Tab-separated table of N, CA, C and O in Angstrom:
chain	number	residue	atom	x	y	z
A	1	MET	N	16.367	64.550	-53.703
A	1	MET	CA	15.954	63.445	-54.381
A	1	MET	C	16.245	63.564	-55.937
A	1	MET	O	15.939	64.408	-56.583
A	2	SER	N	16.774	62.430	-56.545
A	2	SER	CA	17.126	62.276	-57.975
A	2	SER	C	16.044	62.111	-58.694
A	2	SER	O	15.030	61.553	-58.417
A	3	ARG	N	16.019	62.815	-59.958
A	3	ARG	CA	15.220	62.649	-60.921
A	3	ARG	C	15.467	61.558	-62.266
A	3	ARG	O	14.967	61.812	-63.277
A	4	ASP	N	16.592	60.668	-61.883
A	4	ASP	CA	17.045	60.303	-62.967
A	4	ASP	C	16.048	58.946	-63.263
A	4	ASP	O	16.109	57.928	-62.400
A	5	LEU	N	15.283	59.094	-64.340
A	5	LEU	CA	14.427	58.002	-64.421
A	5	LEU	C	14.958	56.696	-65.110
A	5	LEU	O	14.386	55.619	-64.840
A	6	ARG	N	15.985	57.047	-65.607
A	6	ARG	CA	16.540	55.737	-66.284
A	6	ARG	C	17.181	54.527	-65.083
A	6	ARG	O	17.223	53.518	-65.161
A	7	SER	N	17.725	55.553	-64.057
A	7	SER	CA	18.206	54.747	-63.159
A	7	SER	C	17.067	54.104	-61.894
A	7	SER	O	17.173	53.017	-61.705
A	8	TYR	N	15.957	54.758	-62.080
A	8	TYR	CA	14.696	54.307	-61.407
A	8	TYR	C	14.357	53.166	-61.949
A	8	TYR	O	13.778	52.141	-61.557
A	9	MET	N	14.052	53.243	-63.319
A	9	MET	CA	13.575	52.097	-64.235
A	9	MET	C	14.394	50.915	-64.043
A	9	MET	O	14.103	49.630	-63.962
A	10	LYS	N	15.958	51.065	-64.022
A	10	LYS	CA	16.629	49.646	-63.811
A	10	LYS	C	16.635	49.238	-62.545
A	10	LYS	O	16.511	47.978	-62.364
A	11	ASP	N	16.583	50.241	-61.657
A	11	ASP	CA	16.391	49.594	-60.138
A	11	ASP	C	15.189	48.822	-59.996
A	11	ASP	O	15.023	47.571	-59.403
A	12	THR	N	13.933	49.325	-60.546
A	12	THR	CA	12.648	48.578	-60.500
A	12	THR	C	12.596	47.203	-61.417
A	12	THR	O	12.167	46.423	-60.674
A	13	SER	N	13.296	47.498	-62.459
A	13	SER	CA	13.433	46.214	-63.141
A	13	SER	C	14.184	44.959	-62.370
A	13	SER	O	13.695	43.879	-62.325
A	14	VAL	N	15.218	45.381	-61.734
A	14	VAL	CA	16.155	44.503	-61.001
A	14	VAL	C	15.166	43.961	-59.911
A	14	VAL	O	15.249	42.764	-59.457
A	15	ARG	N	14.538	44.841	-58.956
A	15	ARG	CA	13.760	44.329	-57.986
A	15	ARG	C	12.647	43.281	-58.345
A	15	ARG	O	12.235	42.556	-57.820
A	16	LEU	N	12.120	43.698	-59.448
A	16	LEU	CA	10.972	42.958	-60.011
A	16	LEU	C	11.538	41.493	-60.514
A	16	LEU	O	10.797	40.458	-60.218
A	17	ILE	N	12.673	41.430	-61.044
A	17	ILE	CA	13.131	40.016	-61.535
A	17	ILE	C	13.670	39.250	-60.349
A	17	ILE	O	13.450	38.028	-60.126
A	18	VAL	N	14.237	39.854	-59.243
A	18	VAL	CA	14.701	39.292	-58.049
A	18	VAL	C	13.375	38.723	-57.180
A	18	VAL	O	13.428	37.722	-56.712
A	19	GLY	N	12.343	39.548	-57.316
A	19	GLY	CA	11.137	39.064	-56.517
A	19	GLY	C	10.522	37.932	-57.166
A	19	GLY	O	10.017	36.951	-56.661
A	20	ALA	N	10.444	38.021	-58.653
A	20	ALA	CA	9.912	36.991	-59.338
A	20	ALA	C	10.800	35.499	-58.937
A	20	ALA	O	10.272	34.444	-58.854
A	21	LEU	N	12.075	35.777	-59.029
A	21	LEU	CA	12.968	34.372	-58.765
A	21	LEU	C	12.666	34.096	-57.397
A	21	LEU	O	12.725	32.782	-57.018
A	22	ALA	N	12.587	34.969	-56.166
A	22	ALA	CA	12.387	34.555	-55.114
A	22	ALA	C	11.064	33.671	-54.919
A	22	ALA	O	11.175	32.813	-54.160
A	23	LEU	N	10.040	34.317	-55.586
A	23	LEU	CA	8.673	33.521	-55.700
A	23	LEU	C	8.795	32.214	-56.194
A	23	LEU	O	8.299	31.362	-55.632
A	24	LEU	N	9.475	32.037	-57.224
A	24	LEU	CA	9.537	30.859	-58.112
A	24	LEU	C	10.371	30.036	-57.165
A	24	LEU	O	9.981	28.617	-56.815
A	25	PHE	N	11.452	30.262	-56.577
A	25	PHE	CA	12.305	29.227	-55.870
A	25	PHE	C	11.714	29.078	-54.468
A	25	PHE	O	11.759	27.804	-54.112
A	26	ILE	N	11.136	29.995	-53.673
A	26	ILE	CA	10.880	29.697	-52.339
A	26	ILE	C	9.308	29.263	-52.414
A	26	ILE	O	9.183	28.224	-51.674
A	27	VAL	N	8.482	29.859	-52.990
A	27	VAL	CA	6.941	29.467	-52.978
A	27	VAL	C	6.808	28.103	-53.798
A	27	VAL	O	6.234	27.228	-53.391
A	28	GLY	N	7.504	28.165	-54.956
A	28	GLY	CA	7.329	26.901	-55.868
A	28	GLY	C	7.976	25.684	-55.204
A	28	GLY	O	7.341	24.670	-55.364
A	29	ASP	N	9.306	25.801	-54.832
A	29	ASP	CA	9.806	24.891	-54.281
A	29	ASP	C	9.315	24.362	-52.878
A	29	ASP	O	9.348	22.996	-52.545
A	30	GLY	N	8.868	25.217	-52.114
A	30	GLY	CA	8.281	25.159	-50.844
A	30	GLY	C	7.047	24.218	-50.970
A	30	GLY	O	6.665	23.385	-50.324
A	31	LEU	N	6.020	24.534	-52.011
A	31	LEU	CA	4.876	23.698	-52.158
A	31	LEU	C	5.332	22.318	-52.777
A	31	LEU	O	4.521	21.221	-52.434
A	32	ILE	N	6.140	22.195	-53.580
A	32	ILE	CA	6.752	20.879	-53.939
A	32	ILE	C	7.226	19.921	-52.790
A	32	ILE	O	6.771	18.933	-52.615
A	33	TRP	N	7.761	20.751	-51.725
A	33	TRP	CA	8.306	20.177	-50.558
A	33	TRP	C	7.042	19.684	-49.743
A	33	TRP	O	7.045	18.296	-49.181
A	34	LEU	N	6.260	20.503	-49.713
A	34	LEU	CA	4.958	20.195	-48.604
A	34	LEU	C	4.007	19.079	-49.391
A	34	LEU	O	3.665	18.171	-48.475
A	35	ILE	N	3.887	19.069	-50.820
A	35	ILE	CA	3.074	18.144	-51.175
A	35	ILE	C	3.613	16.874	-51.500
A	35	ILE	O	3.292	15.839	-51.154
A	36	TYR	N	5.042	16.807	-51.876
A	36	TYR	CA	5.639	15.491	-52.543
A	36	TYR	C	6.841	15.330	-51.779
A	36	TYR	O	7.288	14.145	-51.826
A	37	GLY	N	7.324	16.141	-50.736
A	37	GLY	CA	8.405	15.525	-50.009
A	37	GLY	C	9.833	16.264	-50.284
A	37	GLY	O	9.895	16.917	-51.302
A	38	PHE	N	10.825	15.901	-49.573
A	38	PHE	CA	12.330	16.364	-49.657
A	38	PHE	C	12.905	16.181	-50.902
A	38	PHE	O	13.368	16.785	-51.532
A	39	GLY	N	12.878	14.745	-51.078
A	39	GLY	CA	13.422	14.299	-52.446
A	39	GLY	C	12.726	14.957	-53.852
A	39	GLY	O	13.661	15.320	-54.688
A	40	ALA	N	11.803	15.243	-53.773
A	40	ALA	CA	11.028	15.889	-55.141
A	40	ALA	C	11.381	17.187	-55.002
A	40	ALA	O	11.528	17.998	-55.996
A	41	ALA	N	11.467	17.957	-53.779
A	41	ALA	CA	11.804	19.441	-53.794
A	41	ALA	C	13.287	19.687	-54.189
A	41	ALA	O	13.737	20.308	-54.859
A	42	VAL	N	14.258	18.781	-53.825
A	42	VAL	CA	15.505	18.702	-54.419
A	42	VAL	C	15.831	18.647	-55.956
A	42	VAL	O	16.224	19.192	-56.509
A	43	MET	N	15.052	17.654	-56.294
A	43	MET	CA	14.836	17.508	-57.685
A	43	MET	C	14.161	18.882	-58.480
A	43	MET	O	14.701	19.078	-59.552
A	44	GLY	N	13.378	19.420	-58.084
A	44	GLY	CA	12.619	20.410	-58.604
A	44	GLY	C	13.521	21.823	-58.602
A	44	GLY	O	13.678	22.499	-59.420
A	45	LEU	N	14.343	21.744	-57.444
A	45	LEU	CA	15.323	22.719	-57.333
A	45	LEU	C	16.631	22.498	-58.475
A	45	LEU	O	16.895	23.359	-59.019
A	46	LEU	N	16.867	21.250	-58.677
A	46	LEU	CA	17.906	21.010	-59.724
A	46	LEU	C	17.237	21.284	-60.936
A	46	LEU	O	18.046	21.803	-61.781
A	47	CYS	N	16.094	21.022	-61.230
A	47	CYS	CA	15.511	21.268	-62.463
A	47	CYS	C	15.513	22.761	-62.825
A	47	CYS	O	15.672	23.421	-63.927
A	48	MET	N	15.033	23.574	-61.756
A	48	MET	CA	14.910	25.078	-61.831
A	48	MET	C	16.387	25.666	-62.146
A	48	MET	O	16.482	26.493	-63.026
A	49	LEU	N	17.134	24.999	-61.474
A	49	LEU	CA	18.649	25.621	-61.732
A	49	LEU	C	19.191	25.268	-62.955
A	49	LEU	O	19.799	26.128	-63.636
A	50	GLY	N	18.875	24.070	-63.480
A	50	GLY	CA	19.344	23.658	-64.686
A	50	GLY	C	18.682	24.367	-65.900
A	50	GLY	O	19.160	24.769	-66.802
A	51	ALA	N	17.362	24.701	-65.735
A	51	ALA	CA	16.700	25.719	-66.654
A	51	ALA	C	17.364	27.075	-66.700
A	51	ALA	O	17.226	27.779	-67.684
A	52	PHE	N	17.842	27.619	-65.716
A	52	PHE	CA	18.444	28.844	-65.661
A	52	PHE	C	19.853	29.029	-66.198
A	52	PHE	O	20.392	29.916	-66.456
A	53	VAL	N	20.466	27.863	-66.263
A	53	VAL	CA	21.970	27.988	-67.007
A	53	VAL	C	21.995	28.475	-68.267
A	53	VAL	O	22.680	29.360	-68.634
A	54	PRO	N	20.894	27.910	-69.179
A	54	PRO	CA	21.088	28.551	-70.573
A	54	PRO	C	20.579	29.971	-70.757
A	54	PRO	O	21.206	30.799	-71.525
A	55	ILE	N	19.758	30.227	-69.926
A	55	ILE	CA	19.137	31.721	-69.622
A	55	ILE	C	20.471	32.515	-69.282
A	55	ILE	O	20.616	33.711	-69.908
A	56	GLY	N	21.073	32.097	-68.236
A	56	GLY	CA	22.312	32.969	-67.718
A	56	GLY	C	23.410	33.161	-68.890
A	56	GLY	O	24.118	34.154	-68.939
A	57	LEU	N	23.615	31.844	-69.623
A	57	LEU	CA	24.673	32.004	-70.768
A	57	LEU	C	24.327	33.023	-71.714
A	57	LEU	O	25.196	33.836	-72.204
A	58	ILE	N	22.962	32.997	-72.014
A	58	ILE	CA	22.557	33.835	-73.097
A	58	ILE	C	22.610	35.305	-72.595
A	58	ILE	O	23.006	36.315	-73.447
A	59	LEU	N	22.269	35.649	-71.362
A	59	LEU	CA	22.208	37.143	-70.954
A	59	LEU	C	23.724	37.283	-70.705
A	59	LEU	O	24.032	38.686	-71.024
A	60	LEU	N	24.593	36.580	-70.447
A	60	LEU	CA	26.126	36.676	-70.377
A	60	LEU	C	26.704	37.139	-71.712
A	60	LEU	O	27.447	38.020	-71.771
A	61	PHE	N	26.396	36.414	-72.694
A	61	PHE	CA	26.831	36.700	-73.992
A	61	PHE	C	26.382	37.887	-74.584
A	61	PHE	O	26.899	38.732	-75.310
A	62	LEU	N	25.066	38.373	-74.330
A	62	LEU	CA	24.469	39.315	-74.666
A	62	LEU	C	25.095	40.630	-74.122
A	62	LEU	O	25.097	41.843	-74.699
A	63	ASN	N	25.435	40.436	-72.808
A	63	ASN	CA	25.985	41.796	-71.989
A	63	ASN	C	27.333	41.858	-72.206
A	63	ASN	O	27.997	42.939	-71.745
A	64	TYR	N	28.030	40.900	-72.868
A	64	TYR	CA	29.412	40.780	-73.003
A	64	TYR	C	29.984	41.834	-74.034
A	64	TYR	O	29.302	41.511	-75.178
A	65	GLN	N	30.695	42.649	-73.949
A	65	GLN	CA	31.223	43.677	-74.851
A	65	GLN	C	32.597	43.496	-75.063
A	65	GLN	O	33.506	43.642	-74.190
A	66	ILE	N	33.077	43.235	-76.315
A	66	ILE	CA	34.594	43.075	-76.671
A	66	ILE	C	35.230	44.277	-76.781
A	66	ILE	O	34.767	45.304	-77.131
A	67	GLY	N	36.284	44.370	-75.918
A	67	GLY	CA	37.205	45.528	-75.827
A	67	GLY	C	36.815	46.614	-74.655
A	67	GLY	O	37.365	47.721	-74.769
A	68	SER	N	35.724	46.258	-73.836
A	68	SER	CA	35.486	47.471	-72.934
A	68	SER	C	35.129	46.655	-71.787
A	68	SER	O	34.961	45.594	-71.431
């Protein structure tokens, strides 16, 4: 068993982020679907995806390194 704590921290952070996004999209949009119907769920999904576009662009620019 490896004792690389940085690798463990990175893996744990990725799992937490993926889990949070899964909860948001599956549970959140599922509740919208149950309460308001299919059309509202599609609109909720589009709004959630639209909100993540700027976040993704910011993360892309922060992680982009020139020359490497």
